[in-house]
Short mmCIF file of C-alpha atoms in Angstrom, two decimals:
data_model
loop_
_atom_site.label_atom_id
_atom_site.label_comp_id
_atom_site.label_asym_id
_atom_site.label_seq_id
_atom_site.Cartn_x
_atom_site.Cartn_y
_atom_site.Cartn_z
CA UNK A 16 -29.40 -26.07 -77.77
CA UNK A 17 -33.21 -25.62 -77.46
CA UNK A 18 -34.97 -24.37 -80.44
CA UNK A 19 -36.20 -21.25 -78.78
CA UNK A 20 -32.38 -20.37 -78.59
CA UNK A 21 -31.55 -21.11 -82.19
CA UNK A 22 -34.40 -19.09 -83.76
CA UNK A 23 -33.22 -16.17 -81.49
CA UNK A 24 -30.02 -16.67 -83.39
CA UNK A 25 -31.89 -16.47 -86.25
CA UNK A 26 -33.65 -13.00 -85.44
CA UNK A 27 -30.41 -11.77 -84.44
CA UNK A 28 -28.74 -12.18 -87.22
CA UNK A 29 -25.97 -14.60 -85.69
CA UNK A 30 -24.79 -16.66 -88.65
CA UNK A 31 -24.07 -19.68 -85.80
CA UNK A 32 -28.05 -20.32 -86.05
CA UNK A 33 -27.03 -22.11 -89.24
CA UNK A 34 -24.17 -23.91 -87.11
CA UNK A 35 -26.33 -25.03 -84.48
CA UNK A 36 -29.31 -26.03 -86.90
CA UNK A 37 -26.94 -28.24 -88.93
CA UNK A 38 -25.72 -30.20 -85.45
CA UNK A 39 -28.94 -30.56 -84.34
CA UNK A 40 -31.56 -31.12 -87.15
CA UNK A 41 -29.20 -31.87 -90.14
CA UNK A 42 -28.90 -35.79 -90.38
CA UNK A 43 -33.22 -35.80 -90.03
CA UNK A 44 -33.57 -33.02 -92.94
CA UNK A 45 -30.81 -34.76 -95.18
CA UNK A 46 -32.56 -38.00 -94.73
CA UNK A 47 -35.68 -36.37 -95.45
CA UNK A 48 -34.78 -35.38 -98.36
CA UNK A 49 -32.64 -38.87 -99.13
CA UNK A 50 -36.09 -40.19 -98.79
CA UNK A 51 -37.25 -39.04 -101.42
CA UNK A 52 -34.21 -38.29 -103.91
CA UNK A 53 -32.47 -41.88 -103.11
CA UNK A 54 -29.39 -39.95 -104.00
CA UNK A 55 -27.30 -38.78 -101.07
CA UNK A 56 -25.15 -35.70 -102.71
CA UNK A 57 -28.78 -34.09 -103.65
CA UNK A 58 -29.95 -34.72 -100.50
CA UNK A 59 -27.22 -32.76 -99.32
CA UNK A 60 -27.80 -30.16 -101.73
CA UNK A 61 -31.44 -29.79 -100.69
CA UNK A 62 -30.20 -29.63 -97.09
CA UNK A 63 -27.84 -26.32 -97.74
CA UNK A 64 -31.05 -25.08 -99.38
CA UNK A 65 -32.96 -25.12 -96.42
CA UNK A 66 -30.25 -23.21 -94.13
CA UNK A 67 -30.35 -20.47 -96.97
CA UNK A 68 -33.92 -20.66 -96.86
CA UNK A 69 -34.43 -20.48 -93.05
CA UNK A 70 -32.05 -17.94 -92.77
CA UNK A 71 -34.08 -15.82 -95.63
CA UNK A 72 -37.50 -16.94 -93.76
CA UNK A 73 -36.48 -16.13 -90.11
CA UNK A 74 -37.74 -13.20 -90.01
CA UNK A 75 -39.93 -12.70 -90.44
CA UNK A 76 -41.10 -16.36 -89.32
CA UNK A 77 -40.53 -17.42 -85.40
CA UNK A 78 -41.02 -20.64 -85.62
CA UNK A 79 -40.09 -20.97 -81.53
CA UNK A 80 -42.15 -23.87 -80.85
CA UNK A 81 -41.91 -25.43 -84.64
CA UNK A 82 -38.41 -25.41 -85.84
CA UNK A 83 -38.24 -28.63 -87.20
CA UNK A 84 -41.26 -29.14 -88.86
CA UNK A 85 -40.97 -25.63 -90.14
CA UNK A 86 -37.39 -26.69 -91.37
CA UNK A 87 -38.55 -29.92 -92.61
CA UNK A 88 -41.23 -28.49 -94.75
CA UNK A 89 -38.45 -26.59 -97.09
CA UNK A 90 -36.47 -29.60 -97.14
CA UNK A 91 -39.82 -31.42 -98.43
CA UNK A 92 -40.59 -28.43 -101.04
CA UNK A 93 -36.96 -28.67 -101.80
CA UNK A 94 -36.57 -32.23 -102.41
CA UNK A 95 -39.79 -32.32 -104.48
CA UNK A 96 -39.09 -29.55 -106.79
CA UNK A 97 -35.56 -31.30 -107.48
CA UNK A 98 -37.36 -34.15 -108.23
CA UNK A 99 -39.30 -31.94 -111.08
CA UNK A 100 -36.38 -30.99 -112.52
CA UNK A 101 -35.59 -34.30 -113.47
CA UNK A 102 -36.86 -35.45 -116.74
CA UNK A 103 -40.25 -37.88 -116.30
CA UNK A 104 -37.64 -41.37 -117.24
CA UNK A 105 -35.40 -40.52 -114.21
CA UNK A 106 -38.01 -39.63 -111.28
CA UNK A 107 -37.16 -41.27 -108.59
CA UNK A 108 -39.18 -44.81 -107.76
CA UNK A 109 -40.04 -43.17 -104.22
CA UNK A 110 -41.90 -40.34 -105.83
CA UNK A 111 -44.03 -42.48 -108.64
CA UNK A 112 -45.25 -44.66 -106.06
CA UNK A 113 -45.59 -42.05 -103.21
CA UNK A 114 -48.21 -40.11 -105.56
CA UNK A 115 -49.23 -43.54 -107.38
CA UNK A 116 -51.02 -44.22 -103.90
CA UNK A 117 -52.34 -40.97 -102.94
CA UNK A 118 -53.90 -40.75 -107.05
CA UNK A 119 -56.25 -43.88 -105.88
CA UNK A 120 -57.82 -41.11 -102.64
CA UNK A 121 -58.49 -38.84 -105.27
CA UNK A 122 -62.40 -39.58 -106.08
CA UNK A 123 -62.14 -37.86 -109.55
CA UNK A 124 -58.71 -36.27 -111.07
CA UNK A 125 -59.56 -32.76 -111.68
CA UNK A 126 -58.79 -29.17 -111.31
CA UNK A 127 -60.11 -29.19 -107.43
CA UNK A 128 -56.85 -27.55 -106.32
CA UNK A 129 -57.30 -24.56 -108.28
CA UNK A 130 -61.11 -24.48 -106.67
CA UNK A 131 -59.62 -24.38 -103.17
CA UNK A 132 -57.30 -21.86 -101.63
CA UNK A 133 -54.39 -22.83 -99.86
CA UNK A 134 -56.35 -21.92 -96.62
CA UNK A 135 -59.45 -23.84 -97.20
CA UNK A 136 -57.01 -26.91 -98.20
CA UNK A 137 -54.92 -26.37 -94.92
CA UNK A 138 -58.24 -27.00 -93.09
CA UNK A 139 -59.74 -29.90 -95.03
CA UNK A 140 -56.69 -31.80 -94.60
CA UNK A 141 -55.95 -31.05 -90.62
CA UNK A 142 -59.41 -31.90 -90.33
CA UNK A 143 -58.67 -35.74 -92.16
CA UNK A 144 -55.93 -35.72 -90.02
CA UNK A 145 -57.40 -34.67 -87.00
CA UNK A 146 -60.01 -37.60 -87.06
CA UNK A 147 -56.88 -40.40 -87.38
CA UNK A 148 -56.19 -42.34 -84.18
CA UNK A 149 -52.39 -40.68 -83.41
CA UNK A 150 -50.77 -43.98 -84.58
CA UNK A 151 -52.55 -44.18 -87.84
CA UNK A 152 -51.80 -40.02 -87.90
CA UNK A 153 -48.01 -40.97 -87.31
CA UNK A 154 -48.02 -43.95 -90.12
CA UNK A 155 -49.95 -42.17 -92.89
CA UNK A 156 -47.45 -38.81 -91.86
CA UNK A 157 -44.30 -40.83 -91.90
CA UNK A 158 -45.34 -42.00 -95.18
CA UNK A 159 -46.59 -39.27 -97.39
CA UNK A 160 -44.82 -36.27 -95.12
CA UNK A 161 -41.39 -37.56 -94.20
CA UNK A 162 -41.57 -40.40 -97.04
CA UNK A 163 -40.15 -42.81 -95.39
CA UNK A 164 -40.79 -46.41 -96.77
CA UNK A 165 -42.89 -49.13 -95.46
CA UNK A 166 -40.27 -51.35 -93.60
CA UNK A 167 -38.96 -47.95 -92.21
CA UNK A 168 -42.43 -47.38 -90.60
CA UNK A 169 -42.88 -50.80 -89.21
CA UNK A 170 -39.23 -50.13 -87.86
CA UNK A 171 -39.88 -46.82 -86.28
CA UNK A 172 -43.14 -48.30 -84.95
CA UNK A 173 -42.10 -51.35 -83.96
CA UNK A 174 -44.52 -52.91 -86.32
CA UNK A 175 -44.87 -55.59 -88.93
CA UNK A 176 -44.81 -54.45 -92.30
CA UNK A 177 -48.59 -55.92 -92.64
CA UNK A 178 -49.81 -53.68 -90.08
CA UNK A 179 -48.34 -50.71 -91.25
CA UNK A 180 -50.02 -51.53 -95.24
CA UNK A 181 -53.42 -51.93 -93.68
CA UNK A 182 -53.25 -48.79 -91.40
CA UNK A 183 -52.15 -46.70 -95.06
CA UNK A 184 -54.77 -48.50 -96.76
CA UNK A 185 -57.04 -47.83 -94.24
CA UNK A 186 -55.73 -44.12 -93.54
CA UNK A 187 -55.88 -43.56 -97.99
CA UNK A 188 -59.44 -44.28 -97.98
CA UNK A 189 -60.52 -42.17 -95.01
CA UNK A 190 -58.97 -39.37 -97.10
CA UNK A 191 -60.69 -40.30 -100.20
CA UNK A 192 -63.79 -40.03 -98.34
CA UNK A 193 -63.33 -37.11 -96.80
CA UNK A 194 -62.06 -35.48 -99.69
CA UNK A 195 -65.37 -36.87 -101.65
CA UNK A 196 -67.67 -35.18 -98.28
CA UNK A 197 -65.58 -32.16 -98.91
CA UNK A 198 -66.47 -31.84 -102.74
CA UNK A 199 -63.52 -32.31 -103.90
CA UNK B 288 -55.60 -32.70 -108.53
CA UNK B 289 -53.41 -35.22 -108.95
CA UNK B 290 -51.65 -37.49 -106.84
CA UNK B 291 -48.04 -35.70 -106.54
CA UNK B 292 -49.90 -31.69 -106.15
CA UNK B 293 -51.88 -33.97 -103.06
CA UNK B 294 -48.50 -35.14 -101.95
CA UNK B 295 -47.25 -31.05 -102.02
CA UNK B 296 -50.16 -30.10 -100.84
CA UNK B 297 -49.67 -32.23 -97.47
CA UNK B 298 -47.36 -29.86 -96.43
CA UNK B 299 -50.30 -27.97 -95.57
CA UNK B 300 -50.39 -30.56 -92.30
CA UNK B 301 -50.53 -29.01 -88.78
CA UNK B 302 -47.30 -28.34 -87.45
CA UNK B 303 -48.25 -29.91 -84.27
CA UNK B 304 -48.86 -33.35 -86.19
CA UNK B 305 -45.70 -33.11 -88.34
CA UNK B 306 -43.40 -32.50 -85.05
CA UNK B 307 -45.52 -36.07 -83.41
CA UNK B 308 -44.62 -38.11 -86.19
CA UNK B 309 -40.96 -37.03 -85.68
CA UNK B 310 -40.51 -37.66 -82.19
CA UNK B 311 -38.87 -40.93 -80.81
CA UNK B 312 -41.87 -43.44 -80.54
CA UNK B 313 -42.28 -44.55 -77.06
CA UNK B 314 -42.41 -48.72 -76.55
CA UNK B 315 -45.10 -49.77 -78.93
CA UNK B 316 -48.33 -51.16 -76.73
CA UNK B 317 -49.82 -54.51 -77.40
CA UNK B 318 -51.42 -54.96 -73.73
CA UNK B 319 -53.64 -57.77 -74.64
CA UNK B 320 -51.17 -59.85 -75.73
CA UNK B 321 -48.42 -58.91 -73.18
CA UNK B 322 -51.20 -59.89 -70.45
CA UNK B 323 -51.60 -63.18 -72.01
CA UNK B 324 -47.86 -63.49 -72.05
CA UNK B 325 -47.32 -62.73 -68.48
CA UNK B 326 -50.23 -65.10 -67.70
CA UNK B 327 -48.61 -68.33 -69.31
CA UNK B 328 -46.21 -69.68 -66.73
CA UNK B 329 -44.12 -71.50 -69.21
CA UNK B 330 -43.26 -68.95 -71.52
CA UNK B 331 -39.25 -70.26 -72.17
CA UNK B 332 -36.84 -67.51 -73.75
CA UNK B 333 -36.39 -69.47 -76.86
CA UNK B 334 -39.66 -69.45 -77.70
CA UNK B 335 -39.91 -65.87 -77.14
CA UNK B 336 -37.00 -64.89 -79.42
CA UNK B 337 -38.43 -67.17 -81.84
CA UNK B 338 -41.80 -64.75 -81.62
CA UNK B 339 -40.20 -61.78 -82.74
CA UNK B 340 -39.28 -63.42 -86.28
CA UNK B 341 -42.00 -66.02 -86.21
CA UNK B 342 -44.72 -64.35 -88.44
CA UNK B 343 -46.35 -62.66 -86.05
CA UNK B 344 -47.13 -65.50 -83.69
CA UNK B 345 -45.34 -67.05 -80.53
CA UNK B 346 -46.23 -70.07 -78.78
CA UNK B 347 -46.92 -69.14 -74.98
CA UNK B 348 -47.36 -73.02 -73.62
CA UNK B 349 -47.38 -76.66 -74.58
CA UNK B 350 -47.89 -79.63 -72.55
CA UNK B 351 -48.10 -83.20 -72.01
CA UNK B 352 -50.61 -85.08 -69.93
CA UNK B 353 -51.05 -81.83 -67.49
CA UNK B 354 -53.67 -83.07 -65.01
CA UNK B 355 -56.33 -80.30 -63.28
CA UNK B 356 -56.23 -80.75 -59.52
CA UNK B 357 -59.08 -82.92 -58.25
CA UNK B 358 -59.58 -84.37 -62.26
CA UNK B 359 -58.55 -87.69 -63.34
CA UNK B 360 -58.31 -86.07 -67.12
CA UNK B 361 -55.37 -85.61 -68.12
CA UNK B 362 -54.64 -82.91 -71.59
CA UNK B 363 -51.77 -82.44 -74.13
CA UNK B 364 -52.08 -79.16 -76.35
CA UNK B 365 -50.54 -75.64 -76.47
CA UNK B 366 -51.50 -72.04 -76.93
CA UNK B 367 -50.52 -69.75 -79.43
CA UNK B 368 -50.49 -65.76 -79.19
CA UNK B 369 -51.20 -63.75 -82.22
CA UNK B 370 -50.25 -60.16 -82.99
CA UNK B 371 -53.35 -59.81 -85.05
CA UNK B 372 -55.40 -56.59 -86.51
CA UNK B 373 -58.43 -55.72 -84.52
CA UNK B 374 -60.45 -54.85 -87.29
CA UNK B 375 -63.46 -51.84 -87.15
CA UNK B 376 -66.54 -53.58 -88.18
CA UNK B 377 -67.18 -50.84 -90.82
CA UNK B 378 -64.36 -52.49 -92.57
CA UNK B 379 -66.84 -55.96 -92.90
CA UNK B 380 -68.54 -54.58 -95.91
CA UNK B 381 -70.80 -57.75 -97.32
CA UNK B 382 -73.81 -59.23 -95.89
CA UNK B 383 -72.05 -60.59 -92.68
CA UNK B 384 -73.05 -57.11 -90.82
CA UNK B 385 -77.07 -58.85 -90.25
CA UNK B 386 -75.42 -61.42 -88.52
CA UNK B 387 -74.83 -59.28 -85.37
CA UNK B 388 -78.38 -58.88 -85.19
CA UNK B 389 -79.33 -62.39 -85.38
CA UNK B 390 -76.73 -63.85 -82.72
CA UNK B 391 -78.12 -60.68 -80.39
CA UNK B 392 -81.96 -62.62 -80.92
CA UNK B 393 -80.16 -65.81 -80.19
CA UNK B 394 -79.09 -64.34 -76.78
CA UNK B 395 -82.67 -62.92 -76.60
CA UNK B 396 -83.98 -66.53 -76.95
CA UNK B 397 -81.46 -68.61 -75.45
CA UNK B 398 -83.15 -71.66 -73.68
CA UNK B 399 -80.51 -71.33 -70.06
CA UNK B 400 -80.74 -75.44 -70.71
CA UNK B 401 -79.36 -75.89 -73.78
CA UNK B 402 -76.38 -77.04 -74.46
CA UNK B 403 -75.12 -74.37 -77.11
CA UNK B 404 -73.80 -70.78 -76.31
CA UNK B 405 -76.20 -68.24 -78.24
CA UNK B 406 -72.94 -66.06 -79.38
CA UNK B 407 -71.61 -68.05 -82.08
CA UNK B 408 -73.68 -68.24 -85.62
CA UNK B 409 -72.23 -71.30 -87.90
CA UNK B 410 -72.89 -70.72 -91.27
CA UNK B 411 -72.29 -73.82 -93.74
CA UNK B 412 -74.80 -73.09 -96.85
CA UNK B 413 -71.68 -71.61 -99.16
CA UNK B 414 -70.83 -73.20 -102.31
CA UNK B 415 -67.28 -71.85 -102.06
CA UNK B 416 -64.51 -70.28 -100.35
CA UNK B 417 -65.25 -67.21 -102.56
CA UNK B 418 -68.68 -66.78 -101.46
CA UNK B 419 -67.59 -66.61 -97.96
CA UNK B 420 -65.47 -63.92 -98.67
CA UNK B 421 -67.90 -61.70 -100.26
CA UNK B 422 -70.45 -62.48 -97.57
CA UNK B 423 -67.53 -61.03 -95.14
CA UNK B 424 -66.28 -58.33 -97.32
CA UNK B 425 -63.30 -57.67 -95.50
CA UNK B 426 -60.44 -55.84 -98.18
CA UNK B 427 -57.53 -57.52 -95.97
CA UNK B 428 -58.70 -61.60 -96.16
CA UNK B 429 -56.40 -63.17 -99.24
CA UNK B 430 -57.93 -65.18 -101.61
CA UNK B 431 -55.62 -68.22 -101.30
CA UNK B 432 -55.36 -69.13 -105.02
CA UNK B 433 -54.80 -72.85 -104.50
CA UNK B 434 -55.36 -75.50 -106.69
CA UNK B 435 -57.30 -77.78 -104.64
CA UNK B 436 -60.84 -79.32 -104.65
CA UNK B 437 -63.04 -77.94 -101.76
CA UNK B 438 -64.41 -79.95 -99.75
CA UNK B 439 -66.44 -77.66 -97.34
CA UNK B 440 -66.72 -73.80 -96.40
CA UNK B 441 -67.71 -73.38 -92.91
CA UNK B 442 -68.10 -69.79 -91.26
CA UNK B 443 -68.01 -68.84 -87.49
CA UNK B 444 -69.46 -65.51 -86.37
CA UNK B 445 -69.04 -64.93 -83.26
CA UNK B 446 -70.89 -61.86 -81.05
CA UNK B 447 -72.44 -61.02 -78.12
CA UNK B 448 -75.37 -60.17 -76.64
CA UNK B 449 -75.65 -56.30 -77.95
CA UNK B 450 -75.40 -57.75 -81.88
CA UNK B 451 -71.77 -56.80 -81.88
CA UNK B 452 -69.30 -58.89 -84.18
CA UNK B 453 -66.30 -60.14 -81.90
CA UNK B 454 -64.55 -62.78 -83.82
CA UNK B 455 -64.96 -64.25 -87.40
CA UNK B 456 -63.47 -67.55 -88.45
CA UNK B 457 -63.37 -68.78 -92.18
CA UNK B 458 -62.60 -72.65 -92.65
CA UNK B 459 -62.12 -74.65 -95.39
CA UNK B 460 -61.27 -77.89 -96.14
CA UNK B 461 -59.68 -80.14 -98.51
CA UNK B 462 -58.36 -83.11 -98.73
CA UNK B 463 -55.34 -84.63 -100.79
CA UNK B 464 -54.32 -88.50 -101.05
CA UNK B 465 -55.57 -89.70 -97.86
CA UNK B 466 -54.44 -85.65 -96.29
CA UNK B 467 -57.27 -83.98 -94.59
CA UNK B 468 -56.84 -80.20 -94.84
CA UNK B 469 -58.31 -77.20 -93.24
CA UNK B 470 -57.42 -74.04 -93.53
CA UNK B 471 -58.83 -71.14 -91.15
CA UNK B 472 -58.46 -67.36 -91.67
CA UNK B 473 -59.46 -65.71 -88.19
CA UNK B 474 -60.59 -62.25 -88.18
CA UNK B 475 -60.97 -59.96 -84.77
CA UNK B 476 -62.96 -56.95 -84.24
CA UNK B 477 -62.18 -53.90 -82.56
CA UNK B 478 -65.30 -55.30 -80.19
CA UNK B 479 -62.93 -57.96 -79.22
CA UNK B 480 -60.84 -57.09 -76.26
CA UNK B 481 -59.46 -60.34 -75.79
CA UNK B 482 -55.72 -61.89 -76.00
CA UNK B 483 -55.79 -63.55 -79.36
CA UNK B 484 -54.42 -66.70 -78.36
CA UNK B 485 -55.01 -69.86 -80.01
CA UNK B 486 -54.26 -73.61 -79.71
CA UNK B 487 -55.43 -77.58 -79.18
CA UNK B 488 -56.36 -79.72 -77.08
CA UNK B 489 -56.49 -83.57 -76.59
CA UNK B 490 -57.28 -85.97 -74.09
CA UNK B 491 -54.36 -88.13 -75.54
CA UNK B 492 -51.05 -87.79 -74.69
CA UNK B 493 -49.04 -87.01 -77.31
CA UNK B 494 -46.34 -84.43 -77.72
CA UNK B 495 -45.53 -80.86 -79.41
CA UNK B 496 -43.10 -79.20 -81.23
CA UNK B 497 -42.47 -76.35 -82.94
CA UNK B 498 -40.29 -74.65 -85.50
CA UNK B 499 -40.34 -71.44 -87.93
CA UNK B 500 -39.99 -71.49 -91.38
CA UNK B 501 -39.86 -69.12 -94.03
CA UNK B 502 -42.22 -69.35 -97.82
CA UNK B 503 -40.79 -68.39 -100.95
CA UNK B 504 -42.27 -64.85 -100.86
CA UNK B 505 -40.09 -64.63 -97.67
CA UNK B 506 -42.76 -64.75 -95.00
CA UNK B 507 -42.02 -66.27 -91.77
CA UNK B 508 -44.56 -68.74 -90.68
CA UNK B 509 -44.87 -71.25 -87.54
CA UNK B 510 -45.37 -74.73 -87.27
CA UNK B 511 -46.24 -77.06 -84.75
CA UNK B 512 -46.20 -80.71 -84.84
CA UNK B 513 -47.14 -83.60 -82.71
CA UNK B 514 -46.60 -86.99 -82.01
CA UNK B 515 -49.39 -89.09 -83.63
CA UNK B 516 -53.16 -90.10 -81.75
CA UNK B 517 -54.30 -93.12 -81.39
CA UNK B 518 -56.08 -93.18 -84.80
CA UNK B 519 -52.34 -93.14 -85.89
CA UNK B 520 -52.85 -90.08 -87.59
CA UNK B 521 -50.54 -87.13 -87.22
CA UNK B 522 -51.27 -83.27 -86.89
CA UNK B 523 -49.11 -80.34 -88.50
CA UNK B 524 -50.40 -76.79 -87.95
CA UNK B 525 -48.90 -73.36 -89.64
CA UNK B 526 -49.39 -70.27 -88.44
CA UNK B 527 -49.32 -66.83 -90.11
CA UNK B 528 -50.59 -63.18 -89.62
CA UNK B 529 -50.69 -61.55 -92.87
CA UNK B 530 -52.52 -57.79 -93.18
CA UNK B 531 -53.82 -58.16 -89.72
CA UNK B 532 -55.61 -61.43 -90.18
CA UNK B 533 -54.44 -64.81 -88.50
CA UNK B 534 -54.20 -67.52 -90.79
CA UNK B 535 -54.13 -71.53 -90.21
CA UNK B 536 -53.56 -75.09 -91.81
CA UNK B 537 -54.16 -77.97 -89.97
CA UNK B 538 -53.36 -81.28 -91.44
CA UNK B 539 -53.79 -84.44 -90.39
CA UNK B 540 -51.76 -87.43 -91.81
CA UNK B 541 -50.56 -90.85 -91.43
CA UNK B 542 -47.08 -91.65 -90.73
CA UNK B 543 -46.32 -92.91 -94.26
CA UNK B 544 -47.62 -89.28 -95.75
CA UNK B 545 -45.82 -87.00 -93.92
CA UNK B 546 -43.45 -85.58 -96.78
CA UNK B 547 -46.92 -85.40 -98.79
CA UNK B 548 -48.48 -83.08 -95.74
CA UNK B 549 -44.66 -80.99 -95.34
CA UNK B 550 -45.19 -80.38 -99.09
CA UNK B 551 -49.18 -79.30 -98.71
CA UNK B 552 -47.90 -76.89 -95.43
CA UNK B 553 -45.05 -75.05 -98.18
CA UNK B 554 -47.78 -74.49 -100.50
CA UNK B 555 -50.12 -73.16 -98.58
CA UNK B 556 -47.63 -70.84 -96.99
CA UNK B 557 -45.83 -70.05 -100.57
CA UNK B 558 -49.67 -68.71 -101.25
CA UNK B 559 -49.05 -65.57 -99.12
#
């Protein structure tokens, strides 16, 4: 079913949008979540949370042309914020190395989040991203948006592991520069 | 900010981008090579399959006493392809960025009669290995920590006429019991548009072989082998692509020290 159809189900109130979003996008949201969680019956937890959540969210969202990614992001808020609620001793490895790398783009650790608002943020990273080459884009977004890990990358991208390290590395200090030109 | 509210706040990505990286990739492109692969007439399956695991090289051709037509020279050797990194010359951070500008006034003041091409600068004035490195100031060349004497540090720059950095070749050498060692790290620029390919060649007729092995740290490298010269020495060659950048022993040996020059090709690899 196209995703056009399925949101309609959604504005409609037709409790088979949940159906139809579960055949079509739940293996990629559960492993999305997996990802990050390494723990498959959370993972599955998170992924009810994001029917209950799309169902709450549409509408007044109509995410027509977006559905996944706009699915994808709860499952990503979802699967981080269970990862909170674990004590600091059992976060997942995923997660301590996911933000161990993206600590070294930060040019100085500081309270620049609460000097930006979400809006301005939204812009200053689209525009980082915007300036990638679309493969390093896909790499650095398979990596710190889907969190998939490194051998899964060079997998997906028929790549060698190597290649896929340097394009991060290469990708991680882009963004610490541009986040240095943007004063953060 | 720290490093996990940057790793929320990445949500923040276009939706547009997010639904790219989640689409089926198409076949991955590597034209340069595939063109040089297509080129090589004697490109067997074997060696092909053995590409895909072979460290990211595959041998494309060897031969024996192949004659030109209308030569009376006769050559043995083989060429290598290499799925290397083409690397932005932004990312050559030391002092090697002045030597585009010098090979461009060595085009400028190229004598048409002289038996040298003006696009390739040797350098051979560093102490070490480790001041070659900084002089290149490239983030992906290793520092092979090996425990062997240096003999020599020779560097290659190779550019063209507009100044521009193509290729850059590290060598060093070394030499154990009666071994003679070099070992090359090969760098390519996005300036350089051309196959990465690799190989020898020798007037003698001698013969090649090759065969894939795998270093402690798990990394698949090549070898290649002939028959010995008339000198009586041997050559072994290993091949490996690690972070982008092609990297290279040659030995040459005598008969009598060839589990000596197997043991020299483990270590270098086991350095990776």
């Amino acid at each position: 079913m196209e995703d056009r159809q399925i949101v309609e189900l959604y504005l409609s109130r037709d409790e088979s949008a949940l159906a139809r979003t579960a055949e079509k996008y739940g293996p990629a949201l559960r492993a999305l979540a997996e990802n990050l969680l390494e723990d498959p019956q959370t993972a599955e937890e998170c992924e009810n949370d994001v029917y209950l959540a799309a169902w709450n969210a549409i509408p007044p969202h109509e995410p027509r042309d977006y559905l996944f990614p706009f699915l994808a992001r709860i499952a990503r808020h979802a699967a981080l914020d269970r990862c909170r609620e674990r004590s600091r001793q059992k976060r997942s490895a995923p997660l301590v190395q996911l933000t161990g790398e993206l600590e070294r783009c930060l040019p100085a650790p500081d309270n620049a989040a609460e000097r930006l608002d979400a809006l301005a943020l939204e812009e200053v990273i689209n525009r980082f991203l915007g300036n990638l080459s679309q493969e390093n884009r896909n790499i650095f977004l398979r990596r710190y948006w889907y969190m998939d890990s490194i051998s899964a990358i060079a997998e997906r991208y028929s790549l060698t592991q190597s290649k896929v390290k340097v394009s991060l590395c290469r990708s991680r200090n882009r963004l610490r520069e541009h986040l240095k030109k943007e004063g953060l | 900010m720290t490093g996990e509210e940057l790793l929320e706040k990445l949500e923040l990505a276009d939706p547009a981008y997010v639904q790219a990286a989640a689409e089926t990739p198409a076949g991955r492109r590597r034209a340069g090579v595939r063109r040089a692969v297509l080129a090589a007439a004697c490109v067997c399956l074997l060696a092909s399959a053995a590409a895909a695991a072979g460290g990211g090289t595959w041998l494309l051709d060897s031969f024996t006493a192949r004659g030109a037509p209308g030569s009376d020279f006769t050559q043995s050797g083989y060429d290598l392809a290499a799925d290397v990194e083409r690397f932005p010359v932004s990312a050559l951070t030391g002092e090697i960025q002045e030597a585009g500008e010098e090979i461009a006034r060595q085009f400028e003041n190229h004598d048409l009669a002289s038996s040298w091409h003006p696009s390739t600068l040797r350098r051979a004035e560093f102490p070490s290995a480790a001041e070659a490195r900084t002089y290149i100031g490239l983030d992906a060349l290793r520092e092979l920590d090996w425990d062997l004497e240096e003999t020599r540090t020779m560097l290659r720059v190779t550019g063209n006429s507009q100044g521009q950095l193509l290729r850059v070749g590290l060598e060093t050498d070394y030499e154990v019991e009666g071994v003679r060692l070099q070992a090359f790290a090969n760098i390519f620029t996005e300036h350089d548009d051309s196959a990465a390919v690799t190989g020898a060649r020798t007037t003698e007729d001698v013969e090649f072989s090759e065969s894939l092995c795998t270093s402690a740290n798990g990394k698949r490298y090549q070898v290649i082998t002939n028959t010995g010269f008339a000198s009586g020495y041997y050559g072994m060659d290993g091949y490996l692509v690690e972070d982008g950048v092609l990297y290279h022993l040659h030995l040459a040996y005598l008969k009598e020290d060839e589990a000596l020059a197997e043991s020299l090709l483990r270590q270098w690899a086991d350095l990776f």
